[in-house]
PDB file of C-alpha atoms in Angstrom:
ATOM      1  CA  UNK A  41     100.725 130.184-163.416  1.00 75.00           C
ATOM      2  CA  UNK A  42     103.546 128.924-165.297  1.00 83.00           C
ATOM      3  CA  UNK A  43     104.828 131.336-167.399  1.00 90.00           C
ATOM      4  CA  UNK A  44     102.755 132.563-170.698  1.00 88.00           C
ATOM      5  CA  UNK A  45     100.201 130.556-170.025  1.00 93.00           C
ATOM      6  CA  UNK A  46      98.473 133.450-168.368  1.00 95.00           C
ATOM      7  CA  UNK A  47      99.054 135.661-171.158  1.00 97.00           C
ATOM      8  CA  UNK A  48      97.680 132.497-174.121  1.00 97.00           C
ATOM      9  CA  UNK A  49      94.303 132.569-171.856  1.00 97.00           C
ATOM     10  CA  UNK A  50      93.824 135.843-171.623  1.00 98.00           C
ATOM     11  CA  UNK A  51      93.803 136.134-175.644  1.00 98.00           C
ATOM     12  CA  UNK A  52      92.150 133.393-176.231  1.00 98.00           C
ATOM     13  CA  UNK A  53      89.153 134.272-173.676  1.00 98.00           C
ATOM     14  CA  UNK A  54      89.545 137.901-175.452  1.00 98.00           C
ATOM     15  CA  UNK A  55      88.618 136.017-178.441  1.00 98.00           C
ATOM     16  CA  UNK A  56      86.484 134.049-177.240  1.00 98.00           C
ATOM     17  CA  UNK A  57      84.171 137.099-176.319  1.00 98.00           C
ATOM     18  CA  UNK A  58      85.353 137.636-172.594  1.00 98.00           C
ATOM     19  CA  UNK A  59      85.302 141.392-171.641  1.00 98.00           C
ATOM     20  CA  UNK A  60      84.890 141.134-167.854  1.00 98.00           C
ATOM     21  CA  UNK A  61      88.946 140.387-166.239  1.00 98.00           C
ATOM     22  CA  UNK A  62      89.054 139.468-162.370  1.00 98.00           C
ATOM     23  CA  UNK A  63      92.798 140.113-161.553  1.00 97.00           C
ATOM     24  CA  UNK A  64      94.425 140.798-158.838  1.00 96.00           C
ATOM     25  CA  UNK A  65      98.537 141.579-157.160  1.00 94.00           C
ATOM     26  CA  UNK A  66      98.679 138.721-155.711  1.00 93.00           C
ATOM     27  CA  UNK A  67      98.491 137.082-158.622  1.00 93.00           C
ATOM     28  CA  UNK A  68     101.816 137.451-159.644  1.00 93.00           C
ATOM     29  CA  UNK A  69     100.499 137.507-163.590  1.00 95.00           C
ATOM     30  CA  UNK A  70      99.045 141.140-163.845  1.00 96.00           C
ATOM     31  CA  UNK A  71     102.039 141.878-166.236  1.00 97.00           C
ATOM     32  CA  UNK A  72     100.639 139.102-168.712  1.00 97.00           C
ATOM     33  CA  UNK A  73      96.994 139.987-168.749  1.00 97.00           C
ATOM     34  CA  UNK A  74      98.233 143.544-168.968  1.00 98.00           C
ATOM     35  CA  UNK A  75     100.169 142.232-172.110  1.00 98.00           C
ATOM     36  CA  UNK A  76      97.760 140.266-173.508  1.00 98.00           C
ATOM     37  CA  UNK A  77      95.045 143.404-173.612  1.00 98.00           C
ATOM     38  CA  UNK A  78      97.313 145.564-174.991  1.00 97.00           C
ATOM     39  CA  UNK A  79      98.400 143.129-177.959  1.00 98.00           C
ATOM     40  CA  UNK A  80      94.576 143.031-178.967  1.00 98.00           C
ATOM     41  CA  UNK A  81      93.766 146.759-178.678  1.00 97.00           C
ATOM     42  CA  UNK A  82      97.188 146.443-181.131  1.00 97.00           C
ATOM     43  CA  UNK A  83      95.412 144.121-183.055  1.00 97.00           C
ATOM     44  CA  UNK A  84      92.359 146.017-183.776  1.00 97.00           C
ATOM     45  CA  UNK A  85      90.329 143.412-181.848  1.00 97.00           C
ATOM     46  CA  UNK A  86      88.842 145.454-178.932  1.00 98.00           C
ATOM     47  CA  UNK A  87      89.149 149.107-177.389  1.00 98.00           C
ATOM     48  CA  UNK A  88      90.637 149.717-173.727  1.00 98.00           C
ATOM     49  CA  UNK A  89      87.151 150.651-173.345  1.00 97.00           C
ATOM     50  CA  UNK A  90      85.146 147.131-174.174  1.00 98.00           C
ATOM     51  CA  UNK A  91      87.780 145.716-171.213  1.00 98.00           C
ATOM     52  CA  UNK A  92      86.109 146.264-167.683  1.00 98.00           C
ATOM     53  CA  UNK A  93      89.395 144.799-165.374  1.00 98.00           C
ATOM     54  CA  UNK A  94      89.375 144.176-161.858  1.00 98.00           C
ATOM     55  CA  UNK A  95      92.347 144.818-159.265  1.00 98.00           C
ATOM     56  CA  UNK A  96      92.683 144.161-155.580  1.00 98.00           C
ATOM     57  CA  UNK A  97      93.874 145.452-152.578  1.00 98.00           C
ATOM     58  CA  UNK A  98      96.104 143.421-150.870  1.00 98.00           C
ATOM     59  CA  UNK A  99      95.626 143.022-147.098  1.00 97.00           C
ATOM     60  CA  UNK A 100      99.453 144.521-146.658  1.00 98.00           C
ATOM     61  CA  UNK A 101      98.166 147.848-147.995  1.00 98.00           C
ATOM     62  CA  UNK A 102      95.283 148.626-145.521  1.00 98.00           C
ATOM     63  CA  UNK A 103      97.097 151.645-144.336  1.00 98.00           C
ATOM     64  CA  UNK A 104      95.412 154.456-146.298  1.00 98.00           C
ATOM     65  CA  UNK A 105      98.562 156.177-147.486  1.00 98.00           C
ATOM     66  CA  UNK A 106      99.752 152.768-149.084  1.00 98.00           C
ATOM     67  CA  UNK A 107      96.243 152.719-151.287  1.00 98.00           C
ATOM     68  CA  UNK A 108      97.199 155.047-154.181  1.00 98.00           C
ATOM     69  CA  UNK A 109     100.958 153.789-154.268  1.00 98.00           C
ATOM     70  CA  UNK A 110      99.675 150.004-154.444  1.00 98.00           C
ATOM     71  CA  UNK A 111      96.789 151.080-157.376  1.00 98.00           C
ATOM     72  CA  UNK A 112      99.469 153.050-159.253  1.00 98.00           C
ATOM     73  CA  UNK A 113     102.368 150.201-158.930  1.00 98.00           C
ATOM     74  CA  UNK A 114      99.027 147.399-160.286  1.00 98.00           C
ATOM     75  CA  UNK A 115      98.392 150.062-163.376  1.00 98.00           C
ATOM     76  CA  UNK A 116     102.226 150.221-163.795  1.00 98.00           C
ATOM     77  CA  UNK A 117     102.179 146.524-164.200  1.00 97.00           C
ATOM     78  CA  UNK A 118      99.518 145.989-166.212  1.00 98.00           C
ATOM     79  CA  UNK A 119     101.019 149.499-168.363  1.00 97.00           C
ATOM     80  CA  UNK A 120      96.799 150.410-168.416  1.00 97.00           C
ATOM     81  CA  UNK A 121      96.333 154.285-167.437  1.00 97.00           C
ATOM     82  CA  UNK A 122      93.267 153.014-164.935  1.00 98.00           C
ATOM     83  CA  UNK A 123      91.285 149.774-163.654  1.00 98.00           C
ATOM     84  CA  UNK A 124      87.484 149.540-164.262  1.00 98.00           C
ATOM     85  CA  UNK A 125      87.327 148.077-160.807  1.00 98.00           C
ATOM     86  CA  UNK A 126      89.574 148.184-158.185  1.00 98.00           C
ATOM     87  CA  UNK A 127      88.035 146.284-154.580  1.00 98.00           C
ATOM     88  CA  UNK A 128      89.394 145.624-150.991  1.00 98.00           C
ATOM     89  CA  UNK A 129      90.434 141.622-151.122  1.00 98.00           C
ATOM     90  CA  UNK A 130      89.437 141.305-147.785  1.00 97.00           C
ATOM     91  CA  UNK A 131      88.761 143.212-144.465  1.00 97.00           C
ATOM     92  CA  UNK A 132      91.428 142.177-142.280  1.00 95.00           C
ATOM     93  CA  UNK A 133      94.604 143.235-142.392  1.00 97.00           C
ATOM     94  CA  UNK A 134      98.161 141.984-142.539  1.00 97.00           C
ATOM     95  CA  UNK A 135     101.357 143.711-141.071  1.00 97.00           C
ATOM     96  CA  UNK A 136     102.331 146.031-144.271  1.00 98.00           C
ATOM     97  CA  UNK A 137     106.121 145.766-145.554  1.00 96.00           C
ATOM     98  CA  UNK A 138     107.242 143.748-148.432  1.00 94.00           C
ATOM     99  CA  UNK A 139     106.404 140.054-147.648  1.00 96.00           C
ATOM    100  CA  UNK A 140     103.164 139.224-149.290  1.00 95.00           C
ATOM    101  CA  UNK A 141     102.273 136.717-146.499  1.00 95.00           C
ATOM    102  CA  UNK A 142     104.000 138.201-143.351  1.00 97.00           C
ATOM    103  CA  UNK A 143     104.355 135.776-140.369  1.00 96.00           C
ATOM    104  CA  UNK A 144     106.226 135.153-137.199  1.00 97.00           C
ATOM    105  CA  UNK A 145     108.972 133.068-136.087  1.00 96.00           C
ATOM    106  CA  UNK A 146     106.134 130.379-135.305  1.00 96.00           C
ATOM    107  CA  UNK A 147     104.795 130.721-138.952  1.00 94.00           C
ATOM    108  CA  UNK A 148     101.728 132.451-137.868  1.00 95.00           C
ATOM    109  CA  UNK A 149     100.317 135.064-139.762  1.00 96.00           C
ATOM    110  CA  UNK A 150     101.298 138.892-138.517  1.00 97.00           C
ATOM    111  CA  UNK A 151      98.065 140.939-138.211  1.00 97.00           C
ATOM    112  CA  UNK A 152      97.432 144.403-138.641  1.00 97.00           C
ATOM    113  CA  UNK A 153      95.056 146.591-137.059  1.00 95.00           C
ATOM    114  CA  UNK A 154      92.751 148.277-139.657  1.00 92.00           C
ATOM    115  CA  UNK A 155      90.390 150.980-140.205  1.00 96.00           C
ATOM    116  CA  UNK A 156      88.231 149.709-142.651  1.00 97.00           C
ATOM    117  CA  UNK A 157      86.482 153.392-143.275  1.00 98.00           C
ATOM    118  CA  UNK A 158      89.727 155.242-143.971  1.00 98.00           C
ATOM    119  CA  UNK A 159      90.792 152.402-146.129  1.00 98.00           C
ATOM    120  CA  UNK A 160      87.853 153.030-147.810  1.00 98.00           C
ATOM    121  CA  UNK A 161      88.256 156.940-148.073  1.00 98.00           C
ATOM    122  CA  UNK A 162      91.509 156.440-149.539  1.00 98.00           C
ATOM    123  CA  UNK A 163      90.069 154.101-152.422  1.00 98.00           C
ATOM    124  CA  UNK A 164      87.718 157.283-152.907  1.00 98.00           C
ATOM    125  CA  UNK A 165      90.587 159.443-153.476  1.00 98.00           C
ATOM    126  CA  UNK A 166      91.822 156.882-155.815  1.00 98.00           C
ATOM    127  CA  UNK A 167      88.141 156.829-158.239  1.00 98.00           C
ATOM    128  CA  UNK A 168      88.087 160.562-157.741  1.00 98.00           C
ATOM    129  CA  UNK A 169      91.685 160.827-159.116  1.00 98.00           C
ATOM    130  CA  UNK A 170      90.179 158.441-162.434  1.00 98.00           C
ATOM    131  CA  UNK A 171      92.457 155.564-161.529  1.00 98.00           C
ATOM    132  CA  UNK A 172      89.658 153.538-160.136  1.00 98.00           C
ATOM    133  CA  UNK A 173      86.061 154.193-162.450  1.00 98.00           C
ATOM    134  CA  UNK A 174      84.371 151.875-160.012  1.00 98.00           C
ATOM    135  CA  UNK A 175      85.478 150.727-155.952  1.00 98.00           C
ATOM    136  CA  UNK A 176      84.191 147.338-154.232  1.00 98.00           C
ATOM    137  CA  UNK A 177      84.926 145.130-151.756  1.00 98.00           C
ATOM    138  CA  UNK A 178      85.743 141.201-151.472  1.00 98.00           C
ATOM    139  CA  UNK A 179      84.836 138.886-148.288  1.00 98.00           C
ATOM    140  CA  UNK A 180      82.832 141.603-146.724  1.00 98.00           C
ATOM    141  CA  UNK A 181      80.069 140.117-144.380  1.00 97.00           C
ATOM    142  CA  UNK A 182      76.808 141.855-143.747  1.00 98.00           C
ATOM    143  CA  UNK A 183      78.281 143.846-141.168  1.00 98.00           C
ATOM    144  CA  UNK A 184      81.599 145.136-142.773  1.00 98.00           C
ATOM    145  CA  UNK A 185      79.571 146.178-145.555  1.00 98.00           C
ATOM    146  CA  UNK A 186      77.169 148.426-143.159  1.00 98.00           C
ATOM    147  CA  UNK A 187      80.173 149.815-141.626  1.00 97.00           C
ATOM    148  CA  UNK A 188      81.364 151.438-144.909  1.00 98.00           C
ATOM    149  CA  UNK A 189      77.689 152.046-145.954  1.00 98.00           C
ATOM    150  CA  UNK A 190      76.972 153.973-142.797  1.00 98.00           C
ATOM    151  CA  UNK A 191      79.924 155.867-142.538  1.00 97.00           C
ATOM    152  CA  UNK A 192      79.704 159.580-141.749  1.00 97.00           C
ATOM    153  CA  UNK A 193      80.561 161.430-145.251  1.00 97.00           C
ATOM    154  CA  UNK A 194      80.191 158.466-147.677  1.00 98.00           C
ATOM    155  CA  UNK A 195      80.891 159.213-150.820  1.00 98.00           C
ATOM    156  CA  UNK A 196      80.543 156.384-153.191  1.00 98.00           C
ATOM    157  CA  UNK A 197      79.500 153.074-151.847  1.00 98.00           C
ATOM    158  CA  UNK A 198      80.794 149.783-152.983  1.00 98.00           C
ATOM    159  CA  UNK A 199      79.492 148.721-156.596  1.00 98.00           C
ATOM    160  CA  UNK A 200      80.286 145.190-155.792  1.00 98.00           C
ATOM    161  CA  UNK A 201      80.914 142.504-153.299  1.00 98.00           C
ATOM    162  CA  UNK A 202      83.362 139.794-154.804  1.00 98.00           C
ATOM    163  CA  UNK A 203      82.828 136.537-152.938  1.00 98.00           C
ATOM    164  CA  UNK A 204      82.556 132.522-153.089  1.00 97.00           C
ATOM    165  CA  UNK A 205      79.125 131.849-154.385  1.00 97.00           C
ATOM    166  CA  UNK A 206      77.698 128.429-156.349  1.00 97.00           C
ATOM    167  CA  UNK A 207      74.666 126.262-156.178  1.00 98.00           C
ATOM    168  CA  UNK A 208      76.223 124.242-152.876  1.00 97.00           C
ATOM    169  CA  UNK A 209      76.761 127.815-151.070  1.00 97.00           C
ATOM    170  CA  UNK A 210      74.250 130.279-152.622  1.00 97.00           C
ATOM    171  CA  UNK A 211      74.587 133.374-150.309  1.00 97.00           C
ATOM    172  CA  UNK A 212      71.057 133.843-149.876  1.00 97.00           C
ATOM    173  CA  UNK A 213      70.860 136.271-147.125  1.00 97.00           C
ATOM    174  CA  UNK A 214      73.981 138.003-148.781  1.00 98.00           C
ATOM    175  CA  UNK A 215      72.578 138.252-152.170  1.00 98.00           C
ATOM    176  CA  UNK A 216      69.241 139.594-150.346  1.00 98.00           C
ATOM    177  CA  UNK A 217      71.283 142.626-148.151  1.00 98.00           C
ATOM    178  CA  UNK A 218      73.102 143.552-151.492  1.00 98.00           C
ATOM    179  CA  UNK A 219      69.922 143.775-153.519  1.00 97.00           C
ATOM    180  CA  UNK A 220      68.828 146.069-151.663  1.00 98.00           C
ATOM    181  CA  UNK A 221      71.719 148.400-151.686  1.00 98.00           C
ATOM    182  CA  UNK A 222      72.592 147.982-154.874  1.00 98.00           C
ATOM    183  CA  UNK A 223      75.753 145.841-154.704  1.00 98.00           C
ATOM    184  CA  UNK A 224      76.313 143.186-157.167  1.00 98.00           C
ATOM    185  CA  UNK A 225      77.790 140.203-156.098  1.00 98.00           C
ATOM    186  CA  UNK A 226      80.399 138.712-157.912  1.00 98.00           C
ATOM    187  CA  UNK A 227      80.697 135.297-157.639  1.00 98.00           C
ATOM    188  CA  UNK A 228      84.423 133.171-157.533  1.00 97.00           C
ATOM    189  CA  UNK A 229      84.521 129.350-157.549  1.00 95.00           C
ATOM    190  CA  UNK A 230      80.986 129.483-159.527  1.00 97.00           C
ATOM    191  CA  UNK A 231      81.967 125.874-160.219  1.00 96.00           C
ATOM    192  CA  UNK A 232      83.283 124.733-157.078  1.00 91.00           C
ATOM    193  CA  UNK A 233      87.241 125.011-157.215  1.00 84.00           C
ATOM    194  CA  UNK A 234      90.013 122.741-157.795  1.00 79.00           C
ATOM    195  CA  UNK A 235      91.653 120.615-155.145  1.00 78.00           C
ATOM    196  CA  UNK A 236      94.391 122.203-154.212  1.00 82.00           C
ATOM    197  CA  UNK A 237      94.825 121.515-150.393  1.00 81.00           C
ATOM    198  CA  UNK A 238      97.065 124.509-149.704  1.00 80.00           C
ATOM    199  CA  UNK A 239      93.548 126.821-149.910  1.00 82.00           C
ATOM    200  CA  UNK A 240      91.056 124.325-150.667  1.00 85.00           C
ATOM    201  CA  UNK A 241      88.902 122.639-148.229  1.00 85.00           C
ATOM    202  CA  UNK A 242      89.425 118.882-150.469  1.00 83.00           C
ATOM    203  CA  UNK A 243      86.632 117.021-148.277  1.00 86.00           C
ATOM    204  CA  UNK A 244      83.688 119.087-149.413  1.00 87.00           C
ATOM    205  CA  UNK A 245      82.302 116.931-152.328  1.00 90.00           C
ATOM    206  CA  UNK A 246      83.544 118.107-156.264  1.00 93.00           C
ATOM    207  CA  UNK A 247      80.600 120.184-157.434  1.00 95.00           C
ATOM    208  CA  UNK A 248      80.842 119.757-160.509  1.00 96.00           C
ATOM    209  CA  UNK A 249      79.933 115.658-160.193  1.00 96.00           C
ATOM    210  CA  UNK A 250      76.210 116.480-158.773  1.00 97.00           C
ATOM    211  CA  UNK A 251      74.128 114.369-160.209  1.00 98.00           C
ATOM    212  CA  UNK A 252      71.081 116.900-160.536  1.00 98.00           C
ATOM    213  CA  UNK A 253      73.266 119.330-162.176  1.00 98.00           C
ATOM    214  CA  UNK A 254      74.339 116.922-164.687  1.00 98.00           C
ATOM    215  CA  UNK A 255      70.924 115.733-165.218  1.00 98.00           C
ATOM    216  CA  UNK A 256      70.035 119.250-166.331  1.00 98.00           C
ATOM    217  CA  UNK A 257      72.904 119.437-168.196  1.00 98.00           C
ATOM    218  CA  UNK A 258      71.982 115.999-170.368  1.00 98.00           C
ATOM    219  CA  UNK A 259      68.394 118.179-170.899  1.00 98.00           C
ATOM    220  CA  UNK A 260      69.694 120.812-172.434  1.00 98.00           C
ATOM    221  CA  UNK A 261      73.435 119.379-174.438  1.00 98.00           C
ATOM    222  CA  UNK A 262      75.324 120.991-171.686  1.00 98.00           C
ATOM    223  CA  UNK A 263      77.984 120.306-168.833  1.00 97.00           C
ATOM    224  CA  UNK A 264      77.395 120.468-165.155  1.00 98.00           C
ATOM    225  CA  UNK A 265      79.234 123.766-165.597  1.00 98.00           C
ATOM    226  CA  UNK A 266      77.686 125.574-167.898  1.00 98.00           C
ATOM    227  CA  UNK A 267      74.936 124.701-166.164  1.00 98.00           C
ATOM    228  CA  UNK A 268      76.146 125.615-162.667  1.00 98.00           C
ATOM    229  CA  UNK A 269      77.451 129.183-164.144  1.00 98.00           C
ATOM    230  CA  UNK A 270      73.729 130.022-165.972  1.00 98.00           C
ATOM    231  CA  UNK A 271      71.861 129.280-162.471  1.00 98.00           C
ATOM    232  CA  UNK A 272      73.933 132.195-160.946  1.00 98.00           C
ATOM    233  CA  UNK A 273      73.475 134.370-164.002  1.00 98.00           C
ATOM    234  CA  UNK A 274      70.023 133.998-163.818  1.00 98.00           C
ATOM    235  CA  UNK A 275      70.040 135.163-159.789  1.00 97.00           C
ATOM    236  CA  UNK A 276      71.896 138.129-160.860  1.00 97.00           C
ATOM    237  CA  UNK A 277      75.013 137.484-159.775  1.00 98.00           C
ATOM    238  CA  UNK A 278      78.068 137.890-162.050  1.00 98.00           C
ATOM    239  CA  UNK A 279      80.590 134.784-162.649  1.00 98.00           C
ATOM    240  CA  UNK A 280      84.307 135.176-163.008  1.00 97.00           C
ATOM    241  CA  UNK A 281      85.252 130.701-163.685  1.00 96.00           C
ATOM    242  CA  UNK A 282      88.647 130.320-164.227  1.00 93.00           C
ATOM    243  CA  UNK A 283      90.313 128.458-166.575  1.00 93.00           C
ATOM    244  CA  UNK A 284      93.418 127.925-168.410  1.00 93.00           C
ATOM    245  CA  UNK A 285      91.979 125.021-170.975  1.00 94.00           C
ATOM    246  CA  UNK A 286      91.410 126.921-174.114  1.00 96.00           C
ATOM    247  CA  UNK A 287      88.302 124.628-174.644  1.00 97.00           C
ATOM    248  CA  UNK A 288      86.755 125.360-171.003  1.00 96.00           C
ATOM    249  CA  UNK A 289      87.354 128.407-171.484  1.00 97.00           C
ATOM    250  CA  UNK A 290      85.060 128.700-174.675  1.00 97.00           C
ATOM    251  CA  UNK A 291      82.958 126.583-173.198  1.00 97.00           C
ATOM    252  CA  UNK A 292      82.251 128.452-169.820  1.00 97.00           C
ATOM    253  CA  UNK A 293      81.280 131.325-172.494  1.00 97.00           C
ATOM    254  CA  UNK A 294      78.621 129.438-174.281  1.00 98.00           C
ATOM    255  CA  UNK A 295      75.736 130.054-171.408  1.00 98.00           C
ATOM    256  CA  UNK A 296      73.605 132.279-173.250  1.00 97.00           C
ATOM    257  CA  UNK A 297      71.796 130.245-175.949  1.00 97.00           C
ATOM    258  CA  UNK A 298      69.637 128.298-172.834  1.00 98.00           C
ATOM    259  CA  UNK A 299      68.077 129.234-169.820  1.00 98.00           C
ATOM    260  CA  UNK A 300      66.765 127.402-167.031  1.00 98.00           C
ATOM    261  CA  UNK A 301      63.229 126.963-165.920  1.00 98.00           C
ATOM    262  CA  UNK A 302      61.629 127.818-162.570  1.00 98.00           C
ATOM    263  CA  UNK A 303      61.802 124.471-161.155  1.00 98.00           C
ATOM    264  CA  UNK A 304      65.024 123.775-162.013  1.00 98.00           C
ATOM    265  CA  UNK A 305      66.470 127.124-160.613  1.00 98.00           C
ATOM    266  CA  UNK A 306      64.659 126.327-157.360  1.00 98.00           C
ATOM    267  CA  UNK A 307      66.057 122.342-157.256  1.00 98.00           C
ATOM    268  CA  UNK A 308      69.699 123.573-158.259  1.00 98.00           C
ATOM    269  CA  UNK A 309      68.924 126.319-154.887  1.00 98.00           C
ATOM    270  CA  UNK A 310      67.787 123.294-152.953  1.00 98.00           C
ATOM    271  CA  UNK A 311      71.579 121.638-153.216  1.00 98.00           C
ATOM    272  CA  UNK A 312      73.003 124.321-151.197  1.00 97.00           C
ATOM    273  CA  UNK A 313      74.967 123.457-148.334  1.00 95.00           C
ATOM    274  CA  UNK A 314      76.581 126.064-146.936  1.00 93.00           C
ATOM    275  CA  UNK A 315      79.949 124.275-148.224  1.00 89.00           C
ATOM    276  CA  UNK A 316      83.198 127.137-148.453  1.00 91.00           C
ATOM    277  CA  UNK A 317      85.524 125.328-150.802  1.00 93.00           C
ATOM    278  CA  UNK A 318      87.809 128.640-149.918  1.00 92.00           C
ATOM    279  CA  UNK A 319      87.613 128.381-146.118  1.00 87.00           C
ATOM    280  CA  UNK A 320      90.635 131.579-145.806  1.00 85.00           C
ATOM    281  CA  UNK A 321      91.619 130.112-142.622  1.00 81.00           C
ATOM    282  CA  UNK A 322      94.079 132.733-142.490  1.00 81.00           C
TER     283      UNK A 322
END
């Protein structure tokens, strides 16, 4: 993000009535929306406490003795004494040392074998320690999750499952598994993403343009989005849209004075199509 502009949105979502902060190293902007929190616990506006923020793991940091250094270097950033959330970004693991994205002389990408289950002991050590008040995961499949749920001496198991989830790839089976452990999904690109070919699968149609969204939408005085981000409230699953257009941004907030019937959920369910706009062909 160019600079400040991270820091504007954050205060003007704060205002807006946004508590819920999806952040993350790899950012590169944790030191503005660390900034911008502070300024409005200066302000008087909130308490540290009405903030719930969430920071990542980056896939150079799999290594369990890098876990605690990486949270504590994120908290020194954002100057915040712990993270509400902290989750594993994904489950695969990149070559650790200081380049973000670490690849070869042939540009490919330089993996790292990881142990998923002492990656997740250290993140333990790291709620246990009150840096963390809550650990997750991002990515995880059905199976990645088991292997952390069914590991010998479990401690806590993940709160959450961050991943790509919207009405044209709904996460059915997903969304069922975590129900019934207890995982919440939170959902990025709840409105489809922007077209940005660098991480963006561009041929998968603009969500945002379906016609039976915006249908429900003209029903109700609402956009396609607000109508797209109140389906997956109302299956449970939590929506982090981002946006740096102060009026999006209040608009993406104003979900709560409508909700959608029975048929309607079940026709916006029926336009799934298994479409990743965030393929992570890395």
């Amino acid at each position: 993000t160019p600079k400040g502009s991270c820091l504007e949105s954050v205060k003007i979502a704060i205002d807006t009535g946004y508590r819920h902060i999806d952040g993350a190293f790899v950012y590169y902007n944790e030191h503005e929306v660390g900034q911008a929190i502070r300024e409005k616990i200066a302000e008087g506006k909130i308490k540290r406490e009405d903030i719930f923020y969430c920071g990542k793991l980056w896939n150079t940091c799999h290594p369990p003795e890098l876990v605690r250094p990486t949270l504590e270097k994120t908290l020194k950033i954002l100057q915040l004494d712990y993270v509400d959330l902290y989750i594993i970004e994904l489950p695969m693991a990149f070559k650790p040392g200081d380049a973000i994205y670490p690849k070869d002389e042939n540009g490919k990408f330089i993996y790292h074998e990881t142990n998923l289950c002492a990656t997740w002991e250290a993140m333990e050590a790291c709620k246990d320690a009150g840096l963390a008040k809550s650990i997750g995961v991002s990515n995880f499949n059905r199976r990645q999750l088991e292997m952390i749920l069914n590991k010998p001496g479990l401690k806590y198991k993940p709160v959450s499952n961050q991943v790509e989830c919207h009405p044209y790839f709904t996460q059915p089976k997903l969304l069922e598994f975590c129900r019934q452990h207890d995982i919440v999904i939170v959902g990025y690109s709840p409105l489809g993403t922007s077209r940005d070919e660098t991480w963006v699968n561009v041929s998968s149609p603009p969500l945002l343009k379906d016609p039976v969204l915006n249908a429900i939408g003209k029903k109700y005085n609402k956009t396609a989005a607000q109508v797209a981000l109140r389906f997956s409230i109302q299956r449970g699953v939590v929506v982090i849209p981002k946006s740096f257009n102060p009026q999006r941004i209040r608009e993406n907030f104003q979900i709560f004075d409508f909700s959608l019937t029975e048929k309607e959920m079940k026709e916006i369910e029926a336009l799934n199509k298994n479409v990743r706009y965030v393929e992570l062909l890395m």
